[in-house]
Short mmCIF file of C-alpha atoms and ligand atoms in Angstrom, two decimals:
data_model
loop_
_atom_site.label_atom_id
_atom_site.label_comp_id
_atom_site.label_asym_id
_atom_site.label_seq_id
_atom_site.Cartn_x
_atom_site.Cartn_y
_atom_site.Cartn_z
CA UNK A 1 -17.11 78.20 91.60
CA UNK A 2 -14.45 79.92 89.70
CA UNK A 3 -14.22 80.60 85.91
CA UNK A 4 -12.06 78.77 83.25
CA UNK A 5 -9.85 81.85 83.14
CA UNK A 6 -9.33 81.94 86.88
CA UNK A 7 -8.62 78.34 86.98
CA UNK A 8 -5.93 78.62 84.19
CA UNK A 9 -4.43 81.87 85.94
CA UNK A 10 -4.16 79.89 89.30
CA UNK A 11 -2.64 76.69 87.82
CA UNK A 12 -0.04 78.59 85.56
CA UNK A 13 0.78 80.69 88.66
CA UNK A 14 1.87 77.25 90.45
CA UNK A 15 4.38 76.02 87.76
CA UNK A 16 7.74 77.64 86.59
CA UNK A 17 9.93 77.24 83.49
CA UNK A 18 12.19 74.11 84.07
CA UNK A 19 16.06 73.94 83.92
CA UNK A 20 18.04 73.58 80.70
CA UNK A 21 19.54 70.59 79.52
CA UNK A 22 21.75 69.34 76.62
CA UNK A 23 19.58 67.55 74.13
CA UNK A 24 20.76 65.39 71.17
CA UNK A 25 19.24 67.03 68.02
CA UNK A 26 17.55 63.86 67.50
CA UNK A 27 15.56 64.36 70.73
CA UNK A 28 14.88 68.10 70.93
CA UNK A 29 12.03 68.35 68.40
CA UNK A 30 9.41 70.70 69.94
CA UNK A 31 11.55 71.83 73.02
CA UNK A 32 12.59 75.54 73.54
CA UNK A 33 15.98 76.62 72.81
CA UNK A 34 17.78 77.65 75.83
CA UNK A 35 20.87 79.47 74.16
CA UNK A 36 21.51 81.84 71.21
CA UNK A 37 23.17 79.72 68.54
CA UNK A 38 25.90 81.34 66.48
CA UNK A 39 27.47 79.83 63.53
CA UNK A 40 31.33 79.13 63.85
CA UNK A 41 31.25 78.27 60.06
CA UNK A 42 30.18 79.73 56.67
CA UNK A 43 27.53 78.01 54.90
CA UNK A 44 27.89 77.15 52.00
CA UNK A 45 31.62 77.15 52.61
CA UNK A 46 32.62 78.08 48.97
CA UNK A 47 30.79 79.56 45.92
CA UNK A 48 29.38 76.21 44.28
CA UNK A 49 27.21 75.30 41.44
CA UNK A 50 23.37 74.96 41.99
CA UNK A 51 23.33 72.71 38.80
CA UNK A 52 25.07 69.94 36.96
CA UNK A 53 26.53 71.51 33.85
CA UNK A 54 29.86 73.30 32.76
CA UNK A 55 31.66 75.98 34.52
CA UNK A 56 32.77 78.30 31.76
CA UNK A 57 33.69 81.95 31.53
CA UNK A 58 30.70 83.95 30.33
CA UNK A 59 32.89 86.19 28.07
CA UNK A 60 33.81 82.96 25.96
CA UNK A 61 30.16 82.18 25.26
CA UNK A 62 28.88 85.50 24.28
CA UNK A 63 26.61 85.01 21.32
CA UNK A 64 26.29 81.41 21.75
CA UNK A 65 22.86 80.03 20.65
CA UNK A 66 21.09 76.76 19.58
CA UNK A 67 22.44 77.22 15.91
CA UNK A 68 25.76 78.90 16.81
CA UNK A 69 27.34 77.05 19.48
CA UNK A 70 30.67 77.92 21.18
CA UNK A 71 33.04 75.13 21.30
CA UNK A 72 35.23 74.82 24.35
CA UNK A 73 37.89 72.35 25.65
CA UNK A 74 36.78 70.14 28.56
CA UNK A 75 39.91 70.15 31.01
CA UNK A 76 38.52 68.42 34.19
CA UNK A 77 35.52 66.96 35.90
CA UNK A 78 34.58 67.78 39.60
CA UNK A 79 31.95 65.95 41.59
CA UNK A 80 30.41 67.41 44.63
CA UNK A 81 32.73 67.27 47.47
CA UNK A 82 36.01 67.61 45.54
CA UNK A 83 37.85 70.82 44.24
CA UNK A 84 39.25 71.09 40.78
CA UNK A 85 43.08 71.71 40.74
CA UNK A 86 42.65 73.16 37.32
CA UNK A 87 42.52 76.88 36.45
CA UNK A 88 40.00 77.54 33.82
CA UNK A 89 41.32 79.77 31.02
CA UNK A 90 39.93 81.14 27.98
CA UNK A 91 38.48 78.35 25.50
CA UNK A 92 38.15 75.79 28.39
CA UNK A 93 35.36 74.43 30.34
CA UNK A 94 35.18 71.98 33.43
CA UNK A 95 32.44 69.66 33.86
CA UNK A 96 30.83 70.12 37.20
CA UNK A 97 28.15 68.52 39.31
CA UNK A 98 25.50 70.39 41.87
CA UNK A 99 27.48 71.47 45.11
CA UNK A 100 30.91 71.13 43.63
CA UNK A 101 33.23 74.08 44.24
CA UNK A 102 33.34 76.41 41.22
CA UNK A 103 36.77 76.34 39.70
CA UNK A 104 39.17 79.32 39.61
CA UNK A 105 38.59 81.42 36.54
CA UNK A 106 34.91 80.28 35.71
CA UNK A 107 32.14 82.82 36.42
CA UNK A 108 29.16 80.80 35.51
CA UNK A 109 27.80 77.33 35.07
CA UNK A 110 25.87 76.22 31.99
CA UNK A 111 23.41 73.43 32.67
CA UNK A 112 23.69 70.29 30.46
CA UNK A 113 20.56 70.93 28.60
CA UNK A 114 22.23 73.95 27.06
CA UNK A 115 25.19 72.10 25.74
CA UNK A 116 25.31 69.55 23.09
CA UNK A 117 26.71 66.97 25.50
CA UNK A 118 23.79 64.46 24.64
CA UNK A 119 24.69 64.13 20.81
CA UNK A 120 28.41 64.11 21.78
CA UNK A 121 27.82 61.04 23.83
CA UNK A 122 26.14 59.27 21.12
CA UNK A 123 29.34 59.76 18.92
CA UNK A 124 31.68 58.98 21.61
CA UNK A 125 33.72 62.37 21.61
CA UNK A 126 34.12 64.00 24.94
CA UNK A 127 36.88 66.27 25.20
CA UNK A 128 35.09 69.42 23.75
CA UNK A 129 31.60 70.68 24.55
CA UNK A 130 29.25 72.83 22.62
CA UNK A 131 27.57 75.35 24.34
CA UNK A 132 24.22 76.31 23.21
CA UNK A 133 23.40 79.69 25.14
CA UNK A 134 24.70 82.88 26.51
CA UNK A 135 24.98 83.59 30.33
CA UNK A 136 25.46 86.25 32.66
CA UNK A 137 28.25 86.13 35.23
CA UNK A 138 26.94 84.45 38.34
CA UNK A 139 24.36 82.23 36.70
CA UNK A 140 23.77 79.06 38.77
CA UNK A 141 26.41 80.13 41.35
CA UNK A 142 25.65 79.78 44.76
CA UNK A 143 27.71 82.30 46.89
CA UNK A 144 29.79 81.26 49.85
CA UNK A 145 27.81 82.44 52.93
CA UNK A 146 24.38 83.05 51.02
CA UNK A 147 22.80 80.84 53.81
CA UNK A 148 24.81 81.49 56.87
CA UNK A 149 27.79 83.85 57.42
CA UNK A 150 30.54 82.88 60.08
CA UNK A 151 29.81 84.46 63.36
CA UNK A 152 26.10 85.29 62.82
CA UNK A 153 23.36 84.58 65.22
CA UNK A 154 21.19 81.79 63.36
CA UNK A 155 18.90 80.51 66.15
CA UNK A 156 17.36 82.55 69.02
CA UNK A 157 16.93 81.57 72.57
CA UNK A 158 13.61 81.08 73.33
CA UNK A 159 12.30 79.67 70.06
CA UNK A 160 10.63 76.09 69.76
CA UNK A 161 12.65 73.82 67.73
CA UNK A 162 11.02 72.63 64.68
CA UNK A 163 12.34 70.06 61.81
CA UNK A 164 13.66 72.99 60.06
CA UNK A 165 15.73 74.09 63.16
CA UNK A 166 17.06 70.46 63.61
CA UNK A 167 18.25 70.62 60.11
CA UNK A 168 19.86 74.06 60.52
CA UNK A 169 21.57 72.91 63.85
CA UNK A 170 22.97 69.82 61.98
CA UNK A 171 24.06 72.00 59.10
CA UNK A 172 26.14 73.82 61.63
CA UNK A 173 27.54 70.59 62.72
CA UNK A 174 25.93 70.78 66.15
CA UNK A 175 25.10 67.17 67.39
CA UNK A 176 23.43 68.36 70.60
CA UNK A 177 21.89 71.97 71.64
CA UNK A 178 20.89 73.44 74.88
CA UNK A 179 16.98 73.44 75.45
CA UNK A 180 14.42 73.58 78.25
CA UNK A 181 14.09 70.15 79.55
CA UNK A 182 10.89 68.03 79.16
CA UNK A 183 8.50 68.07 82.04
CA UNK A 184 7.91 64.79 83.86
CA UNK A 185 4.21 64.32 84.56
CA UNK A 186 3.08 61.48 87.07
CA UNK A 187 -0.27 60.01 86.13
CA UNK A 188 -2.41 58.16 88.58
CA UNK A 189 -5.80 56.68 87.87
CA UNK A 190 -8.16 56.07 90.70
CA UNK A 191 -11.14 53.74 91.01
CA UNK A 192 -12.14 50.42 92.28
CA UNK A 193 -13.71 49.65 89.08
CA UNK A 194 -10.49 49.96 87.10
CA UNK A 195 -8.80 46.94 85.47
CA UNK A 196 -5.44 47.59 83.71
CA UNK A 197 -5.35 46.97 79.99
CA UNK A 198 -3.87 43.52 79.06
CA UNK A 199 -5.77 41.80 82.18
CA UNK A 200 -8.97 39.81 81.98
CA UNK A 201 -12.11 42.00 82.85
CA UNK A 202 -14.35 40.78 85.43
CA UNK A 203 -18.11 41.59 85.79
CA UNK A 204 -18.81 45.35 86.57
CA UNK A 205 -15.08 46.22 85.97
CA UNK A 206 -13.91 48.56 82.95
CA UNK A 207 -10.45 49.10 81.65
CA UNK A 208 -8.26 52.04 82.59
CA UNK A 209 -8.42 53.99 79.54
CA UNK A 210 -7.71 57.77 81.02
CA UNK A 211 -4.27 56.73 82.11
CA UNK A 212 -3.47 55.98 78.46
CA UNK A 213 -5.17 58.93 76.74
CA UNK A 214 -3.62 61.48 79.28
CA UNK A 215 -0.13 60.07 78.65
CA UNK A 216 -0.57 60.38 75.13
CA UNK A 217 -1.69 63.87 75.55
CA UNK A 218 1.35 64.56 77.88
CA UNK A 219 3.55 63.16 75.01
CA UNK A 220 1.87 65.12 72.58
CA UNK A 221 2.62 68.42 74.17
CA UNK A 222 6.19 67.34 74.76
CA UNK A 223 6.31 66.01 78.33
CA UNK A 224 7.35 62.74 79.70
CA UNK A 225 4.74 60.66 81.36
CA UNK A 226 5.33 58.72 84.57
CA UNK A 227 2.63 56.09 84.95
CA UNK A 228 1.87 55.45 88.79
CA UNK A 229 -0.98 52.86 87.95
CA UNK A 230 -4.38 52.49 89.61
CA UNK A 231 -5.18 53.53 93.16
CA UNK A 232 -8.08 51.94 94.99
CA UNK A 233 -10.73 54.47 96.30
CA UNK A 234 -9.18 54.78 99.44
CA UNK A 235 -6.94 57.28 100.97
CA UNK A 236 -4.41 54.92 102.13
CA UNK A 237 -4.12 53.44 98.53
CA UNK A 238 -4.13 56.92 96.89
CA UNK A 239 -1.54 58.23 99.28
CA UNK A 240 0.85 55.18 98.91
CA UNK A 241 0.52 55.34 95.09
CA UNK A 242 1.23 58.99 94.70
CA UNK A 243 4.18 58.90 96.81
CA UNK A 244 6.06 57.30 93.77
CA UNK A 245 5.14 60.40 91.86
CA UNK A 246 6.63 63.34 93.96
CA UNK A 247 9.74 63.44 92.14
CA UNK A 248 7.60 64.71 88.96
CA UNK A 249 6.98 68.11 88.06
CA UNK A 250 3.44 67.75 88.24
CA UNK A 251 0.92 65.00 89.47
CA UNK A 252 -2.22 64.36 87.71
CA UNK A 253 -4.62 62.09 89.36
CA UNK A 254 -7.91 61.15 87.25
CA UNK A 255 -10.94 60.56 88.96
CA UNK A 256 -12.27 60.58 92.64
CA UNK A 257 -12.94 64.55 92.56
CA UNK A 258 -16.74 64.60 92.09
CA UNK A 259 -19.40 64.54 95.15
CA UNK A 260 -19.43 60.64 95.44
CA UNK A 261 -18.97 58.77 98.58
CA UNK A 262 -15.65 57.47 97.29
CA UNK A 263 -14.38 60.90 95.85
CA UNK A 264 -11.20 61.07 97.96
CA UNK A 265 -8.81 63.10 96.17
CA UNK A 266 -9.83 66.38 97.68
CA UNK A 267 -9.25 64.87 101.11
CA UNK A 268 -5.89 63.58 100.32
CA UNK A 269 -5.01 66.93 98.75
CA UNK A 270 -6.19 68.79 101.82
CA UNK A 271 -4.30 66.43 104.31
CA UNK A 272 -1.07 66.14 102.14
CA UNK A 273 -0.71 69.72 100.68
CA UNK A 274 -3.08 72.46 100.03
CA UNK A 275 -5.97 72.67 97.80
CA UNK A 276 -6.44 75.68 95.62
CA UNK A 277 -9.77 75.11 94.15
CA UNK A 278 -11.97 72.05 93.14
CA UNK A 279 -14.79 73.27 90.81
CA UNK A 280 -14.64 75.34 87.47
CA UNK A 281 -17.78 76.86 85.72
CA UNK A 282 -17.18 74.72 82.71
CA UNK A 283 -18.90 71.56 80.92
CA UNK A 284 -17.77 68.95 80.97
CA UNK A 285 -15.03 69.31 83.74
CA UNK A 286 -16.70 70.91 86.68
CA UNK A 287 -15.25 68.80 89.18
CA UNK A 288 -11.51 69.58 88.83
CA UNK A 289 -9.23 69.94 91.74
CA UNK A 290 -6.12 71.84 91.86
CA UNK A 291 -3.33 72.38 94.67
CA UNK A 292 -0.22 71.14 95.65
CA UNK A 293 1.11 68.14 97.56
CA UNK A 294 4.38 68.21 99.76
CA UNK A 295 6.94 66.66 97.32
CA UNK A 296 10.49 66.85 96.03
CA UNK A 297 10.27 68.58 93.00
CA UNK A 298 12.35 71.64 91.91
CA UNK A 299 9.65 72.96 89.53
CA UNK A 300 6.94 74.16 91.86
CA UNK A 301 7.25 76.46 95.03
CA UNK A 302 9.94 74.96 97.32
CA UNK A 303 8.93 71.20 98.45
CA UNK A 304 5.56 71.17 96.73
CA UNK A 305 4.43 69.48 93.52
CA UNK A 306 1.34 70.94 91.64
CA UNK A 307 -1.33 68.66 91.58
CA UNK A 308 -4.23 68.56 89.18
CA UNK A 309 -7.13 66.43 89.66
CA UNK A 310 -8.97 65.61 86.68
CA UNK A 311 -12.43 64.58 86.39
CA UNK A 312 -12.84 60.64 85.94
CA UNK A 313 -15.13 60.73 83.02
CA UNK A 314 -13.01 59.85 80.01
CA UNK A 315 -14.18 62.90 77.85
CA UNK A 316 -14.08 65.31 80.84
CA UNK A 317 -10.50 64.03 81.73
CA UNK A 318 -9.36 64.79 78.10
CA UNK A 319 -10.88 68.17 77.60
CA UNK A 320 -9.79 69.47 81.10
CA UNK A 321 -6.24 68.30 80.20
CA UNK A 322 -6.36 70.10 76.74
CA UNK A 323 -7.47 73.35 78.38
CA UNK A 324 -5.32 73.45 81.62
CA UNK A 325 -2.63 70.67 81.80
CA UNK A 326 -1.59 71.47 78.38
CA UNK A 327 -1.05 75.07 79.21
CA UNK A 328 1.00 74.03 82.33
CA UNK A 329 3.15 71.66 80.83
CA UNK A 330 4.11 73.87 77.70
CA UNK A 331 4.83 76.70 80.28
CA UNK A 332 6.98 74.53 82.12
CA UNK A 333 8.91 73.73 78.84
CA UNK A 334 9.16 77.32 78.23
CA UNK A 335 6.46 77.97 75.59
CA UNK A 336 4.95 81.27 75.53
CA UNK A 337 1.67 80.87 73.40
CA UNK A 338 -0.24 78.61 75.65
CA UNK A 339 -3.62 78.76 74.08
CA UNK A 340 -4.74 76.32 71.53
CA UNK A 341 -5.62 77.79 68.06
CA UNK A 342 -9.36 79.12 67.83
CA UNK A 343 -11.23 79.64 64.64
CA UNK A 344 -14.56 80.94 63.80
CA UNK A 345 -17.01 78.50 62.17
CA UNK A 346 -20.78 78.33 61.22
CA UNK A 347 -22.64 75.78 63.55
CA UNK A 348 -24.97 73.23 61.67
CA UNK A 349 -26.51 72.10 64.98
CA UNK A 350 -28.07 74.03 68.01
CA UNK A 351 -26.63 73.64 71.30
CA UNK A 352 -28.10 74.36 74.44
CA UNK A 353 -26.28 75.52 77.76
CA UNK A 354 -28.81 74.87 80.56
CA UNK A 355 -26.80 75.97 83.81
CA UNK A 356 -24.70 78.95 82.87
CA UNK A 357 -21.43 77.10 82.61
CA UNK A 358 -18.92 77.32 79.75
CA UNK A 359 -19.74 74.32 77.30
CA UNK A 360 -17.23 72.67 75.40
CA UNK A 361 -18.89 70.79 72.71
CA UNK A 362 -17.28 68.15 70.93
CA UNK A 363 -17.53 68.92 67.02
CA UNK A 364 -16.06 67.88 63.44
CA UNK A 365 -14.88 70.88 61.91
CA UNK A 366 -14.84 71.03 58.07
CA UNK A 367 -13.58 73.59 55.58
CA UNK A 368 -16.15 74.05 52.69
CA UNK A 369 -15.95 76.94 50.12
CA UNK A 370 -13.21 78.90 52.53
CA UNK A 371 -15.47 78.67 55.52
CA UNK A 372 -15.32 76.47 58.60
CA UNK A 373 -18.35 74.61 59.51
CA UNK A 374 -18.77 72.57 62.75
CA UNK A 375 -21.34 69.89 63.66
CA UNK A 376 -21.76 68.13 66.83
CA UNK A 377 -20.26 64.46 66.93
CA UNK A 378 -23.37 63.11 68.19
CA UNK A 379 -24.21 62.22 71.73
CA UNK A 380 -22.42 64.75 74.21
CA UNK A 381 -22.32 62.29 77.25
CA UNK A 382 -18.86 62.65 78.98
CA UNK A 383 -18.48 59.17 79.24
CA UNK A 384 -18.51 58.51 75.29
CA UNK A 385 -14.95 58.53 74.52
CA UNK A 386 -15.40 57.53 71.01
CA UNK A 387 -17.00 61.03 70.60
CA UNK A 388 -13.54 62.38 71.34
CA UNK A 389 -12.11 60.20 68.63
CA UNK A 390 -14.45 61.35 66.07
CA UNK A 391 -13.92 65.19 66.95
CA UNK A 392 -11.13 67.63 66.00
CA UNK A 393 -12.64 70.68 67.84
CA UNK A 394 -14.56 71.96 70.69
CA UNK A 395 -17.25 74.65 70.04
CA UNK A 396 -17.10 77.11 72.95
CA UNK A 397 -20.52 78.32 74.42
CA UNK A 398 -19.99 81.37 76.63
CA UNK A 399 -21.48 81.18 80.27
CA UNK A 400 -24.07 83.76 79.48
CA UNK A 401 -25.24 82.38 76.14
CA UNK A 402 -28.50 79.82 76.80
CA UNK A 403 -28.63 78.77 73.09
CA UNK A 404 -26.49 78.70 70.00
CA UNK A 405 -28.66 78.51 66.90
CA UNK A 406 -27.85 76.65 63.64
CA UNK A 407 -26.06 79.07 61.11
CA UNK A 408 -24.78 81.06 64.17
CA UNK A 409 -20.99 81.74 64.07
CA UNK A 410 -19.18 80.37 66.97
CA UNK A 411 -15.59 79.89 68.37
CA UNK A 412 -14.26 76.58 67.85
CA UNK A 413 -10.91 75.31 69.74
CA UNK A 414 -9.23 73.19 67.60
CA UNK A 415 -7.77 70.07 69.05
CA UNK A 416 -6.14 68.76 65.96
CA UNK A 417 -5.10 71.42 63.53
CA UNK A 418 -5.37 69.25 60.51
CA UNK A 419 -7.66 69.84 57.51
CA UNK A 420 -6.46 66.59 55.61
CA UNK A 421 -8.38 64.29 58.39
P1 LIG B 1 -15.04 59.50 89.04
O1 LIG B 1 -14.71 60.95 88.68
O2 LIG B 1 -14.10 58.82 89.85
O3 LIG B 1 -16.24 59.68 89.80
O4 LIG B 1 -15.31 58.79 87.71
C1 LIG B 1 -16.26 59.29 86.86
C2 LIG B 1 -16.60 58.10 85.77
O5 LIG B 1 -15.54 57.91 84.89
C3 LIG B 1 -16.82 56.73 86.25
O6 LIG B 1 -17.94 56.14 85.39
C4 LIG B 1 -15.68 56.23 86.25
O7 LIG B 1 -15.81 54.64 86.10
C5 LIG B 1 -15.06 56.59 85.15
N1 LIG B 1 -13.58 56.48 85.09
C6 LIG B 1 -12.82 56.99 86.15
N2 LIG B 1 -11.62 56.84 85.93
C7 LIG B 1 -11.46 56.16 84.90
C8 LIG B 1 -10.37 55.52 84.07
N3 LIG B 1 -8.98 55.72 84.57
N4 LIG B 1 -10.77 55.04 82.97
C9 LIG B 1 -11.87 54.92 82.35
N5 LIG B 1 -12.86 55.19 83.16
C10 LIG B 1 -12.61 55.89 84.00
MG1 LIG B 2 -13.98 57.02 90.88
#
């Protein structure tokens, strides 16, 4: 039996970074940039006003105040998107809206609230304005290029794109960008007992939930799930179904990896490819098969597709995915930080580790008085999928620790990094 680290290392050694693709900026969220992005333009393109107000010359309003207004002649109004044709000379002002370019001759903008505009509107007069404060040159002016200079490096190759980068790309006028493509993950459930969702359930059968929790995880980590349906517990059925997934970047089967009579994934993996390992010193998730199957993908070593055989128990499938498949998918997509975030928390329950494996216990993590606390979600059976639904983290109990006591500080791998709940 190998350790969690050895298993992860092995899996990651079988997957490579995928090719680049041109992606619409609407579709690239979370993808890794495959090119340096330089700006072809200056942003903002011209000096412009940060406030609605009056563009003036600062020297014209020196000494102005609430009780000593400076009267200026209003010679134009400029909304955002237009440039005033008028040149501002001594004694004049131009009414200007946020974002509009600063008129020639002006050196600051006085916001409406420091003028007597409101009183004037009441009395109907509008060709003059009283300025009620002094200003330094440059006040409320956003300088051309203060965000981005033409020709500068704006986004670096290798960074994962977040909403702010999508906005920056749009501000440069880019409608698409070069990124590492999303990994396509084929998903095959196994088991004679499984019924597809939406179908009637007969006695002794259960719905196939794993395909859907795993597909949702694939999507969460940026991949594209390719559903291969349900294989019966026979080698022929498994081989026939998995053939449809051999053009994917990775094949995930679920179930059929433990020591039961109908657990055939290992046999198929051995016949159709190579097995790398099939048990890991962890709980849940001990029966975890990994290897490669002869396929047609470009991502793995020539002619082979990496194959991860997750255990069938719904909790085990999700936890082993979070630890191994998550890292593989993200590596393929060019991500560098492959580990889930880990925090220290005080445990509010004791946890027993009976057989020297690494335990991942489902917990609810809460922050109180600046400190994280973790309590078990309840029964830890690996068939109890609703316990995953109430958990937001997994307490990690190391192989050599037989017991964690109430009040101990433990490490918690966060599944969902949200404190809002
Ligand atoms: P296995 O690993 O195939 O022995 O399955 C272990 C347990 O997980 C059994 O109780 C199965 O019925 C259950 N199981 C396996 N696959 C699925 C699935 N796709 N959806 C829900 N439960 C499953
Ligand atoms: Mg099974």
